Coordinates of C-alpha atoms in Angstrom, one line a residue:
X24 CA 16.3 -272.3 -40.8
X25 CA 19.9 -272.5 -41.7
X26 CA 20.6 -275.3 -39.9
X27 CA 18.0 -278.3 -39.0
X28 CA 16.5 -277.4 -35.4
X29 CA 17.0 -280.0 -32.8
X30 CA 13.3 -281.8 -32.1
X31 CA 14.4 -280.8 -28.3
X32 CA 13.1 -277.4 -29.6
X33 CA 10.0 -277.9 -31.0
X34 CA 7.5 -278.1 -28.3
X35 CA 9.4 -275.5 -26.8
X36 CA 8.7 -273.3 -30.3
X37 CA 5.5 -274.2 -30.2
X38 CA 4.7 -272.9 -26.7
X39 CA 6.1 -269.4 -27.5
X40 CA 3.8 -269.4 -31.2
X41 CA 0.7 -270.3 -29.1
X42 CA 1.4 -267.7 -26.1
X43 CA 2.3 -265.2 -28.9
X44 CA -0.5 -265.7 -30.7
X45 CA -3.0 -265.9 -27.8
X46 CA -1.7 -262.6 -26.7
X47 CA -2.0 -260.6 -29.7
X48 CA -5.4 -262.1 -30.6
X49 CA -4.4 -263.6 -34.0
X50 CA -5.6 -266.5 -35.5
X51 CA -4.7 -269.0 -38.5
X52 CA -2.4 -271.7 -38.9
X53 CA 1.6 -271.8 -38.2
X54 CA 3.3 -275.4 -39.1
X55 CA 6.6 -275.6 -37.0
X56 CA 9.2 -278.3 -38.2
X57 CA 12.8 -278.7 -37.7
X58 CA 13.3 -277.3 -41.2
X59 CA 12.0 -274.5 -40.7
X60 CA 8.6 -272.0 -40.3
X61 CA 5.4 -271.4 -42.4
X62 CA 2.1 -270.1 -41.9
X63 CA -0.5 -267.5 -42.2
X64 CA -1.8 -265.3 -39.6
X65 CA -4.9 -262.8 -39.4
X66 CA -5.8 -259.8 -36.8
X67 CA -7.9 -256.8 -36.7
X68 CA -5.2 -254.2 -37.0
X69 CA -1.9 -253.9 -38.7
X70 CA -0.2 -252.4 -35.2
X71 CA -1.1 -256.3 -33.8
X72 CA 0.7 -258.4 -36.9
X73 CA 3.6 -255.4 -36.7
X74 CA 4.0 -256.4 -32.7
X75 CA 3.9 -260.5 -34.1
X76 CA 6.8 -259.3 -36.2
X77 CA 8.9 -257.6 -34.3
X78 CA 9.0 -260.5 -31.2
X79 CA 10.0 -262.8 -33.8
X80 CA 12.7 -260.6 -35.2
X81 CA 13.5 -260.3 -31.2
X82 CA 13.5 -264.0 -31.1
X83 CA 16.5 -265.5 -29.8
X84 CA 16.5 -269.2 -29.2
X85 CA 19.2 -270.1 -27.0
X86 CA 18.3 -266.7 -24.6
X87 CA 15.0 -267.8 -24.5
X88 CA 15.0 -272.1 -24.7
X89 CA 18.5 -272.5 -23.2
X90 CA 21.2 -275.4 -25.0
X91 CA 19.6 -278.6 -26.5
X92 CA 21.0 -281.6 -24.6
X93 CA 25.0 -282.3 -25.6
X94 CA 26.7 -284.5 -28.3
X95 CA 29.6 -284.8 -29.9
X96 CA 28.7 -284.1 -33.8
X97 CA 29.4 -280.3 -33.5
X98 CA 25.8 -279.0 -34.1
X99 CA 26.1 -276.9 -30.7
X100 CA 28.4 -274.6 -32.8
X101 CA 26.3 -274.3 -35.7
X102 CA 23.4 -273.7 -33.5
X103 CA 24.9 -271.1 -31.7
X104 CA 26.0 -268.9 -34.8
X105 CA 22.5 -269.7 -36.3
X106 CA 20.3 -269.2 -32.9
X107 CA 20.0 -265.3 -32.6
X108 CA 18.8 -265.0 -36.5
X109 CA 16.1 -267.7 -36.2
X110 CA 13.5 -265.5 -37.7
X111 CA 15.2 -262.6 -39.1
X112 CA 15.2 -264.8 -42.5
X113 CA 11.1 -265.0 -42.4
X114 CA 9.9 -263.3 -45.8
X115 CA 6.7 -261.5 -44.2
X116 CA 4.3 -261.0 -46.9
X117 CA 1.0 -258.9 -46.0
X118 CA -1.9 -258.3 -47.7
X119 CA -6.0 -257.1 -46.8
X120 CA -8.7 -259.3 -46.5
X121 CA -11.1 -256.2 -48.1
X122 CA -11.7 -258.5 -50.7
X123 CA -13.4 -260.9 -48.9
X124 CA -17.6 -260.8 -49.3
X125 CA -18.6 -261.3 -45.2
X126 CA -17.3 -259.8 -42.8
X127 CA -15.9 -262.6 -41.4
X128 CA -12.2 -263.8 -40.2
X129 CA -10.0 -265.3 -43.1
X130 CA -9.8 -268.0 -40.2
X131 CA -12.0 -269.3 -37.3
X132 CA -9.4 -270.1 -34.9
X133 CA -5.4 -270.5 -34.0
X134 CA -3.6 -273.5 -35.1
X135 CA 0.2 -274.2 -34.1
X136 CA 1.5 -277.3 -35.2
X137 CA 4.8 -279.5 -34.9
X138 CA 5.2 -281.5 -38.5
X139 CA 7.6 -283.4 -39.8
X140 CA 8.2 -281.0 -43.0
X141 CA 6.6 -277.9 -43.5
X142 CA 6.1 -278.8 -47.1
X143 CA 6.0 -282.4 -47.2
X144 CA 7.9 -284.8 -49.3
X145 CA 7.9 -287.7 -47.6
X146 CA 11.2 -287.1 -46.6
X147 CA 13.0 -287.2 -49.5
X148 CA 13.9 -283.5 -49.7
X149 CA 16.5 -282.6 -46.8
X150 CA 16.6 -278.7 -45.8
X151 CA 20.3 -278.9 -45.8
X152 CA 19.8 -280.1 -49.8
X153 CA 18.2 -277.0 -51.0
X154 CA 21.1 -274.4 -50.8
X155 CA 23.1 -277.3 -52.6
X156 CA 20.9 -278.3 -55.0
X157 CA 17.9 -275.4 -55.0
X158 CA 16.8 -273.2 -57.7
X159 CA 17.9 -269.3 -58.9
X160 CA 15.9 -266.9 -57.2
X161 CA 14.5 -265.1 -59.1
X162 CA 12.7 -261.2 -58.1
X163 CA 9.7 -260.6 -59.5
X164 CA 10.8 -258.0 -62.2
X165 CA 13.5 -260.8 -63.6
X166 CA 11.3 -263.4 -63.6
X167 CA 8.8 -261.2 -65.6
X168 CA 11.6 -260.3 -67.7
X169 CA 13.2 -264.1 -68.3
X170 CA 9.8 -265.0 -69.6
X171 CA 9.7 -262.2 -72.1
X172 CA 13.3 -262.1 -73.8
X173 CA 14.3 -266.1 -73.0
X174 CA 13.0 -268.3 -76.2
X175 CA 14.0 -271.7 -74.6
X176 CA 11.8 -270.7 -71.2
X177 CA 9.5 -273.1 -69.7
X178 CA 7.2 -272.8 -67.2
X179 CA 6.1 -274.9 -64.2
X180 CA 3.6 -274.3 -61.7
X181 CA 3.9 -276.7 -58.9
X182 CA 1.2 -275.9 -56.7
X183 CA -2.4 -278.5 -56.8
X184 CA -4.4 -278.4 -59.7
X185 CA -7.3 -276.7 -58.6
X186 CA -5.3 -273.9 -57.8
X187 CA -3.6 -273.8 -60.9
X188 CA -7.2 -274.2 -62.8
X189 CA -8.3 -270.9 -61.5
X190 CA -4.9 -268.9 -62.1
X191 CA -1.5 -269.6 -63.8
X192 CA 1.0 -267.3 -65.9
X193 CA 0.8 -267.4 -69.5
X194 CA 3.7 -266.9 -72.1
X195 CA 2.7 -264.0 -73.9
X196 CA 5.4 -264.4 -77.1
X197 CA 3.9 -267.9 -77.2
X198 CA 0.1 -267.9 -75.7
X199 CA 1.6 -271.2 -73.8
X200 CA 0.4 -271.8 -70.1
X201 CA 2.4 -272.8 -67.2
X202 CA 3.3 -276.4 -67.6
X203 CA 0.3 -277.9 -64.9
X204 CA 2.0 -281.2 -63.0
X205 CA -1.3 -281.9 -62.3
X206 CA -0.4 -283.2 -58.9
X207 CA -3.6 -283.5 -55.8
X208 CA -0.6 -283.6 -53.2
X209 CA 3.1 -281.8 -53.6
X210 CA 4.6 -284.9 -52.3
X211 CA 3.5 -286.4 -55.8
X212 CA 5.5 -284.3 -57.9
X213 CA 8.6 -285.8 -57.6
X214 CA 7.3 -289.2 -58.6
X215 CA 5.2 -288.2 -61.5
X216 CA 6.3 -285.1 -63.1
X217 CA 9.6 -285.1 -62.6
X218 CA 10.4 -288.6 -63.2
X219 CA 8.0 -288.5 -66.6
X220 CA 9.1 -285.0 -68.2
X221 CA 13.1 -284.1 -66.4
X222 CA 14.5 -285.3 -69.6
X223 CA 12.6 -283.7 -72.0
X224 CA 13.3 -280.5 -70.1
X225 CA 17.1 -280.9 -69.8
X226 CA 17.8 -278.6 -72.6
X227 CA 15.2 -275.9 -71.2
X228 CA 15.6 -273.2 -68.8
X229 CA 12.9 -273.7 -66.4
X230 CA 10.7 -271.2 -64.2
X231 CA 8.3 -272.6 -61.8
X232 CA 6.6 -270.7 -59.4
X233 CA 4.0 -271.0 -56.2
X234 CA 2.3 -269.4 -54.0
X235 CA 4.7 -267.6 -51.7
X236 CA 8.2 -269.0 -52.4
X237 CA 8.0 -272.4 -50.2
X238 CA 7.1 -275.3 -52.2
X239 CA 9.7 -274.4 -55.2
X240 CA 12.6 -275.0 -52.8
X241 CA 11.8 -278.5 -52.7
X242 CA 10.5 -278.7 -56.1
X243 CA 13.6 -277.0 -57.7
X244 CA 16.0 -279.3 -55.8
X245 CA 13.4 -282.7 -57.1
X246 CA 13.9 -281.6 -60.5
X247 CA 17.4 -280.8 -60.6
X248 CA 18.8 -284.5 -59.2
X249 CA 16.8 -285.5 -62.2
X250 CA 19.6 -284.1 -64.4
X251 CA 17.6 -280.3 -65.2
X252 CA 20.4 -278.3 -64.2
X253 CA 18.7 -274.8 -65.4
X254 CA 16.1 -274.4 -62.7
X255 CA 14.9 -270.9 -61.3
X256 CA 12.3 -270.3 -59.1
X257 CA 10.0 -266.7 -58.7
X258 CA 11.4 -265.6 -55.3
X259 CA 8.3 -264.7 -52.8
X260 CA 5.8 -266.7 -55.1
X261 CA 3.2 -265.5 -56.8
X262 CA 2.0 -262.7 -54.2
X263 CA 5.2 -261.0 -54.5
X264 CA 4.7 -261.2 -58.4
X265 CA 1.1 -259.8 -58.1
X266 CA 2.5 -256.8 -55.5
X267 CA 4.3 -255.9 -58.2
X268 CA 2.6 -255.8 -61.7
X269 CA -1.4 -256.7 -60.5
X270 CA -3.5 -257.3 -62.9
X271 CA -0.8 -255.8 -65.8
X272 CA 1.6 -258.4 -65.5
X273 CA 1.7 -262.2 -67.4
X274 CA -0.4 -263.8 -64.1
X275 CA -4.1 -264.7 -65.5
X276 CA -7.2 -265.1 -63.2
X277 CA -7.0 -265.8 -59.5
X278 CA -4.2 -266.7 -56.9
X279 CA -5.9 -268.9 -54.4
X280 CA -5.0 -268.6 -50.8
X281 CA -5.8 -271.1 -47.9
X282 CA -8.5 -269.2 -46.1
X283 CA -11.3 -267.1 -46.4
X284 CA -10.4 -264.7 -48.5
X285 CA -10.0 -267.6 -51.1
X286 CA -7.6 -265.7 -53.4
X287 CA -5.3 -262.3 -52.7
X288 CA -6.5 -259.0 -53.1
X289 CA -6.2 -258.2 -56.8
X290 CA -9.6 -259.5 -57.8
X291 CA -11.9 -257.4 -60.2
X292 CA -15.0 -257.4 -61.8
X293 CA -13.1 -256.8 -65.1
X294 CA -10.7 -259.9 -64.5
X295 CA -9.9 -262.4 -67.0
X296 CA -11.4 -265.6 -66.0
X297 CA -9.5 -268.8 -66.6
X298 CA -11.1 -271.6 -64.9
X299 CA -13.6 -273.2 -66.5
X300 CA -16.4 -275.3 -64.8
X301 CA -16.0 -279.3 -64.5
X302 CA -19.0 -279.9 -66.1
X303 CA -20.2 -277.4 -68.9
X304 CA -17.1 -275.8 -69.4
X305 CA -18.5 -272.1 -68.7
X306 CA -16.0 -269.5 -67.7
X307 CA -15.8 -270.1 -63.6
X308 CA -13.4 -269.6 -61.1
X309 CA -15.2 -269.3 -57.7
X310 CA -14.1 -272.5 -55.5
X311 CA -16.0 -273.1 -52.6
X312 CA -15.2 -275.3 -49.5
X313 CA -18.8 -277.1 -50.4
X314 CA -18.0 -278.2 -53.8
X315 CA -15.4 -281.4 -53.3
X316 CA -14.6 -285.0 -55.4
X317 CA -16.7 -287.5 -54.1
X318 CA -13.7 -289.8 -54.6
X319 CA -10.9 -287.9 -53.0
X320 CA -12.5 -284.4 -51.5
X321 CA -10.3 -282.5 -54.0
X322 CA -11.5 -279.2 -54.4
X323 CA -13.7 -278.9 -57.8
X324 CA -14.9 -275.9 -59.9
X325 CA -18.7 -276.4 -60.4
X326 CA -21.0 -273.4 -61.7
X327 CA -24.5 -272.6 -59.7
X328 CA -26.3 -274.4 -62.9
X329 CA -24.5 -277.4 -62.2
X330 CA -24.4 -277.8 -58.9
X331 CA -28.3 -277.3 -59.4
X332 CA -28.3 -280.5 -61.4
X333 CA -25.5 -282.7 -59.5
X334 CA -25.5 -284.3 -56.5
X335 CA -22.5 -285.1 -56.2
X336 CA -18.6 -284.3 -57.7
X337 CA -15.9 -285.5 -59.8
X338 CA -12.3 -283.9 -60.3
X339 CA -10.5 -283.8 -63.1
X340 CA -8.8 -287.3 -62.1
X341 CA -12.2 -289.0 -62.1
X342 CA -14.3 -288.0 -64.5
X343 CA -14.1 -291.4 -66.1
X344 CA -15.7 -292.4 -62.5
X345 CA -18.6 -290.3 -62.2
X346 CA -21.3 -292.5 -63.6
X347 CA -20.6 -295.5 -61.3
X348 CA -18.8 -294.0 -57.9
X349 CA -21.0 -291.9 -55.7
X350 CA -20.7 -291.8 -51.8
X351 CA -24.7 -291.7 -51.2
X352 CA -26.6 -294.6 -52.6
X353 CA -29.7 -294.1 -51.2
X354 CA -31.6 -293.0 -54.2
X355 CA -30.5 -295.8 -56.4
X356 CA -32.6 -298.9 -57.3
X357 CA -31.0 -301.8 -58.0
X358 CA -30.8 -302.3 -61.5
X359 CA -28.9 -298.8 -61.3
X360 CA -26.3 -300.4 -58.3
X361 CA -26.2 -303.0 -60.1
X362 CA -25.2 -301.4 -63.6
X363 CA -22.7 -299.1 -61.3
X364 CA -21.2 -302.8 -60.1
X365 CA -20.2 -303.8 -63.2
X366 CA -19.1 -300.5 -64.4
X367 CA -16.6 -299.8 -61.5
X368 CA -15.2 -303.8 -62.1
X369 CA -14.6 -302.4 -66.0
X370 CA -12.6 -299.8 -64.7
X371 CA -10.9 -302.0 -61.9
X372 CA -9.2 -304.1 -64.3
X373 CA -8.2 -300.7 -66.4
X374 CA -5.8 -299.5 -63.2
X375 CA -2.4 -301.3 -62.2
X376 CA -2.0 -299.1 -59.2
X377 CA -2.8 -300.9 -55.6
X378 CA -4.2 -298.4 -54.1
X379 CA -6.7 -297.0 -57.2
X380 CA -7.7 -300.8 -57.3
X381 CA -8.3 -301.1 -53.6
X382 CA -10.5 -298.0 -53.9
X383 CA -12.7 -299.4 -56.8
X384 CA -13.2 -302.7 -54.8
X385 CA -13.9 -300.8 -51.3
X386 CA -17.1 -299.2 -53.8
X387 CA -17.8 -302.6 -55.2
X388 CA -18.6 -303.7 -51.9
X389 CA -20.4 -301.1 -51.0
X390 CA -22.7 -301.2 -53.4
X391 CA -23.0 -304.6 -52.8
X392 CA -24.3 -304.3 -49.8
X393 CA -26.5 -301.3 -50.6
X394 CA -28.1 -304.3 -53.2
X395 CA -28.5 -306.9 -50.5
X396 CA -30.0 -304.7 -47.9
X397 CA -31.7 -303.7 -50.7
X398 CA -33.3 -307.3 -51.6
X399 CA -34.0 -308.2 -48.4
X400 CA -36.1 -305.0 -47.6
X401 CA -33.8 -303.7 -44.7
X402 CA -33.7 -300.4 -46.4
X403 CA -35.7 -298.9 -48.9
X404 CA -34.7 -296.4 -52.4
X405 CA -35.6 -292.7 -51.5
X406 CA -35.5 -290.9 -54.6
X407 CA -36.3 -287.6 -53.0
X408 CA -33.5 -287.9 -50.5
X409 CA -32.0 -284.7 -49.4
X410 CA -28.3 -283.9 -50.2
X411 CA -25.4 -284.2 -47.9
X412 CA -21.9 -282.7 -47.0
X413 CA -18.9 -285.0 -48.3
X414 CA -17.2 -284.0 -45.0
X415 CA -19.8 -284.2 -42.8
X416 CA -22.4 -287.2 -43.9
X417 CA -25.3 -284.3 -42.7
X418 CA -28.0 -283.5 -45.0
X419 CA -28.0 -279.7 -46.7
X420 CA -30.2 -278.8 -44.0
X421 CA -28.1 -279.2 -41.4
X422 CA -24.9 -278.3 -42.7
X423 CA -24.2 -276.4 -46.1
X424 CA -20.7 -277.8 -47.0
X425 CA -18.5 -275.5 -45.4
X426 CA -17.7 -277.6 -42.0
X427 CA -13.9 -278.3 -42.4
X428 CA -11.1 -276.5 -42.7
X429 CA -10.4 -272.7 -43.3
X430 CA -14.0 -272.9 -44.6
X431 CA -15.8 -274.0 -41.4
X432 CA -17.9 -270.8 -40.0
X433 CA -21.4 -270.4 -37.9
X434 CA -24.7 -271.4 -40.2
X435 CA -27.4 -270.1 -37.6
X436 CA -27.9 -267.7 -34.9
X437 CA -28.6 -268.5 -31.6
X438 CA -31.4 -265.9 -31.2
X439 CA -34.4 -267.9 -29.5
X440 CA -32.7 -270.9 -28.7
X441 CA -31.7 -272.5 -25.0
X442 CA -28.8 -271.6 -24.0
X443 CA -25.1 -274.1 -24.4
X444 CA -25.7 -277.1 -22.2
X445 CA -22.5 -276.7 -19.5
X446 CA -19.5 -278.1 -20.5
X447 CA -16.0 -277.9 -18.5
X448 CA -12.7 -279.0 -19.3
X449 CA -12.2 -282.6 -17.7
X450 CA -15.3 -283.7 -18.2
X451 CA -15.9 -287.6 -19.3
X452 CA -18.0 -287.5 -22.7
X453 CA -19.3 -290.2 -24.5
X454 CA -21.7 -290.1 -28.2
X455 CA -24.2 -288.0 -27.8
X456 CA -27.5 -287.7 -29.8
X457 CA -26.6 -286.0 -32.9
X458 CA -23.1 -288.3 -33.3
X459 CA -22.5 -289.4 -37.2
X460 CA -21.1 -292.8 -37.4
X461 CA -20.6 -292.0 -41.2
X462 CA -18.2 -289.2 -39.9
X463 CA -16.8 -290.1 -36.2
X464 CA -17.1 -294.0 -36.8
X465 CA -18.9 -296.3 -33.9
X466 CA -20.0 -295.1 -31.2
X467 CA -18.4 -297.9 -28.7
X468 CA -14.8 -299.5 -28.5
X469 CA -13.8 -302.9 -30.3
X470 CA -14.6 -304.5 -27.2
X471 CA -18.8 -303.4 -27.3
X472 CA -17.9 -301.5 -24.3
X473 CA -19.3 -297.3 -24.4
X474 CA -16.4 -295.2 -26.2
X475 CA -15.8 -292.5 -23.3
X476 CA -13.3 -289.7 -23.2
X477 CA -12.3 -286.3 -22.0
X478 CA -12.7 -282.5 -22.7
X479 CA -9.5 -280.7 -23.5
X480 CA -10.2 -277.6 -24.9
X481 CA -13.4 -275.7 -25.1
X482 CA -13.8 -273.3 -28.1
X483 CA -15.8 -271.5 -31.0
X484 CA -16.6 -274.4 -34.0
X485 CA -16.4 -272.1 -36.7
X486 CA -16.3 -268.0 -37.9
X487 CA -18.9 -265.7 -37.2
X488 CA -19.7 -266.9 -33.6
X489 CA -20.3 -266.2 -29.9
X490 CA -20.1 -268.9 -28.5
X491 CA -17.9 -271.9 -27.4
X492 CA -19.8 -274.4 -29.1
X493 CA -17.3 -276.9 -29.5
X494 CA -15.1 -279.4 -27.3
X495 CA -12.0 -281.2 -28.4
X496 CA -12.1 -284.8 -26.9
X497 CA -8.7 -287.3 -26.1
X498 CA -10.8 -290.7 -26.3
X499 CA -9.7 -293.0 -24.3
X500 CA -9.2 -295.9 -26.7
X501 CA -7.0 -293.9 -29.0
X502 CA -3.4 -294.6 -28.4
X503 CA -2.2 -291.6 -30.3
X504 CA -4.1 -289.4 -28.2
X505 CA -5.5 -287.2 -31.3
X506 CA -7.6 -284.2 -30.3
X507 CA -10.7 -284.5 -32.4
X508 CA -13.1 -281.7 -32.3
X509 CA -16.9 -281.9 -32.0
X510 CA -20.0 -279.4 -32.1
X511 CA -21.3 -278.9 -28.4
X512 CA -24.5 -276.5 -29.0
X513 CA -23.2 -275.7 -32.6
X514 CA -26.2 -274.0 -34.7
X515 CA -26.7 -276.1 -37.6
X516 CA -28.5 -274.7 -41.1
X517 CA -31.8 -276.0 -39.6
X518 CA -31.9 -273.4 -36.9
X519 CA -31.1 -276.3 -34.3
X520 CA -28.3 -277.0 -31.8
X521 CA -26.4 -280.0 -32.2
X522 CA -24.2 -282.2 -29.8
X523 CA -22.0 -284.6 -31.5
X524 CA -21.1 -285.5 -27.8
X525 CA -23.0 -285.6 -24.4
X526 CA -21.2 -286.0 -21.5
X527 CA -21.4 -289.1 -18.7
X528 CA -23.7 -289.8 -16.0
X529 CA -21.5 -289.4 -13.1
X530 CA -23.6 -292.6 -11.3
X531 CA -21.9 -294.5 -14.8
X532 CA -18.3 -293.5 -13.6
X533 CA -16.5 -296.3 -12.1
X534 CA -14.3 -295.1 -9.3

């Protein structure tokens, strides 16, 4: 936005996304924020995501939400010459999901929510900052072009690492990659690439680039108050770029997307593959929502061989961990627990950081434990135990990895089965008989007393179904009121419906 929106707006935004949305039959996620806008959006026909455009471009706030409550710092009058262009400034960007091997959704459901930042910095990147202190834009041809005749160009990408891993531009005078930050979160990249390389590149003229445009007007303001003062940014991102020159430009491999699709339509069979896999190092750039870091859940590139042999993941970032950190310790004897003890204490002492420590000694005591239950024959070594989900704690035959997220779609069909158990919104639920502690936690309050709460919402847990077989719960013992969703009749890989949830014996109700 040109102007900060007032938080007196938000919900009020909100509202109209949802009722938008709801009424054009679109799904996928919008963040709202008083910065500004972001999102991406899905429907069956061009003539739906045409009529999304056009009432935005409609969109006037102060016609439609009214005048935010009255002070004396003069924002009214910027507000009013900003309000009727709200969303004329939106760069739409479209593109098919043809590429996509189902015939599923690029996402399972609609998602509007009110964040602090729609690229978040912790705060340390103002909106009003970036038309002081933000990047050139760049079109697509000049950036193409600035790379090709400019000797003293460097490039950054500042979007994660395993996005840059499976696609990144190259320097063709030079065969140099795009510099990779190497950052798990954007929020990072301020306090470890910038701060460790702005002076070396203070005599360079910088191109970074993203995705779509967004995260480069933060990262171009971080990297010029560190004293680079020739920043430009590829305007539209990388999918403008890729409109442009495909597959004949100076982009290599894939540009991942957050949804289904996984990256846009430009994919061939012919393509150059850049990513390599974590553990063998054979050309591979397919990421899946199944294959995560056991430490952090980062996204990882792992080829079928190797996820054949592995149980579970490292990233790049903790590869030095993946003899001695594992989330499932149920196949290990105790010599081997013990051997991982001493290892993960080794690397302890290695780390300065608070919070890396405070991760290593969370696993020491874990395994600990695992040892003591161990010794006094409370549980037992399975060496045949079946694999589970990182997200989920379920074993592979219940859930194949992709239950979270974008990612999350229907493993089953419901052909043969009993019907959903009845389920209404109101009604009091408590754990029900398929509830994960590893996952959802314990199943009563601090005080031992049944954890109970209430159906808000009633809706479909993931693509590909037809059925509402999930329920988003407010639990009664959660001050925040956070909407957490649970399967309700969900078909799980086994063929079986599962209810993270059953709801309360009225005779249980106290009036």
């Amino acid at each position: 936005f040109c102007v900060p929106m007032q938080k007196h707006y938000e919900p009020l935004l909100q509202s109209f996304q949802t009722q938008l949305c709801q009424r054009l039959a679109l799904k996928g996620r919008v963040l709202l924020a008083a910065e500004g806008i972001n999102g991406t959006l899905s429907a069956s026909s061009e003539e739906a995501l045409q009529a999304y455009i056009d009432e935005m471009n409609r969109f006037e706030l102060l016609q439609r939400c009214g005048m935010p409550p009255t002070d004396d710092d003069g924002k009214e009058d910027d507000l009013a010459r900003c309000a009727e262009y709200l969303f004329r400034g939106v760069d739409w960007k479209l593109s098919a999901a043809t590429n996509t091997t189902t015939t599923t959704e690029p996402f399972p459901d609609l998602k509007i929510r009110v964040v602090k930042e729609i690229i978040s910095t912790g705060g340390s990147v103002k909106v009003d900052e970036i038309p002081k202190l933000g990047g050139t834009h760049l079109s697509p041809s000049q950036f193409h072009d600035a790379i090709i005749h400019d000797d003293n160009v460097v490039l950054i990408d500042v979007r994660n690492t395993f996005e840059y891993d499976i696609g990144h531009f190259v320097n063709p005078k030079t065969n140099d990659v795009a510099l990779n930050p190497e950052t798990v979160t954007f929020s990072s990249f301020e306090d470890t690439f910038c701060a460790r390389r702005a002076e070396e590149l203070k005599k360079k003229k910088v191109l970074m680039y993203c995705t779509g445009g967004i995260r480069c007007e933060k990262a171009s303001v971080m990297l010029k108050r560190k004293g680079v003062q020739d920043v430009s940014q590829l305007q539209g991102g990388i999918h403008r770029y890729l409109e442009e020159y495909g597959e004949g430009g100076l982009f290599r491999g894939l540009n991942f997307v957050f949804d289904q699709r996984v990256d846009q339509q430009h994919a061939t069979a012919s393509r150059e593959i850049v990513g390599r896999c974590i553990e063998c190092s054979t050309p591979y750039d397919e990421i899946s929502g199944s294959r995560l870091c056991t430490v952090c859940r980062d996204l990882v590139l792992v080829c079928p061989d190797c996820c054949a042999r592995s149980r579970e993941y490292h990233c790049k970032r903790h590869q030095a961990w993946k003899n001695c950190y594992f989330t499932f310790l149920d196949t290990f004897d105790q010599t081997e627990l013990k051997a991982q003890n001493e290892e993960l204490g080794r690397l302890r002492d290695t780390y300065t950081t608070k919070n890396v420590r405070k991760t290593l000694f969370r696993q020491m005591e874990k395994v600990h434990n695992r040892i003591v239950q161990l010794d006094n024959g409370s549980e037992m070594v399975d060496k045949s135990a079946p694999r589970r989900c990182r997200s989920c704690m379920e074993t592979s035959d219940v859930c194949n990895g992709l239950c979270w997220g974008f990612w999350k779609s229907r493993q089953g069909t419901s052909k043969g089965l009993d019907p959903i158990l009845p389920i209404e919104i109101g009604d009091c639920v408590e754990p029900g008989p398929n509830w994960n502690t590893s996952r959802y936690g314990r199943t009563t309050t601090t005080n031992d007393m049944p954890r109970r709460g209430n159906v808000v919402e009633v809706k479909q847990w993931g693509m590909g179904g037809d059925e509402n077989d999930c329920v988003l719960i407010e639990w009664d013992d959660d001050d925040c009121k956070t909407l957490q969703p649970y399967r309700w009749g969900a078909i799980g890989g086994n063929g079986s419906r599962h209810y993270d949830v059953q709801k309360v014996d009225s005779s249980k109700l106290q009036i």
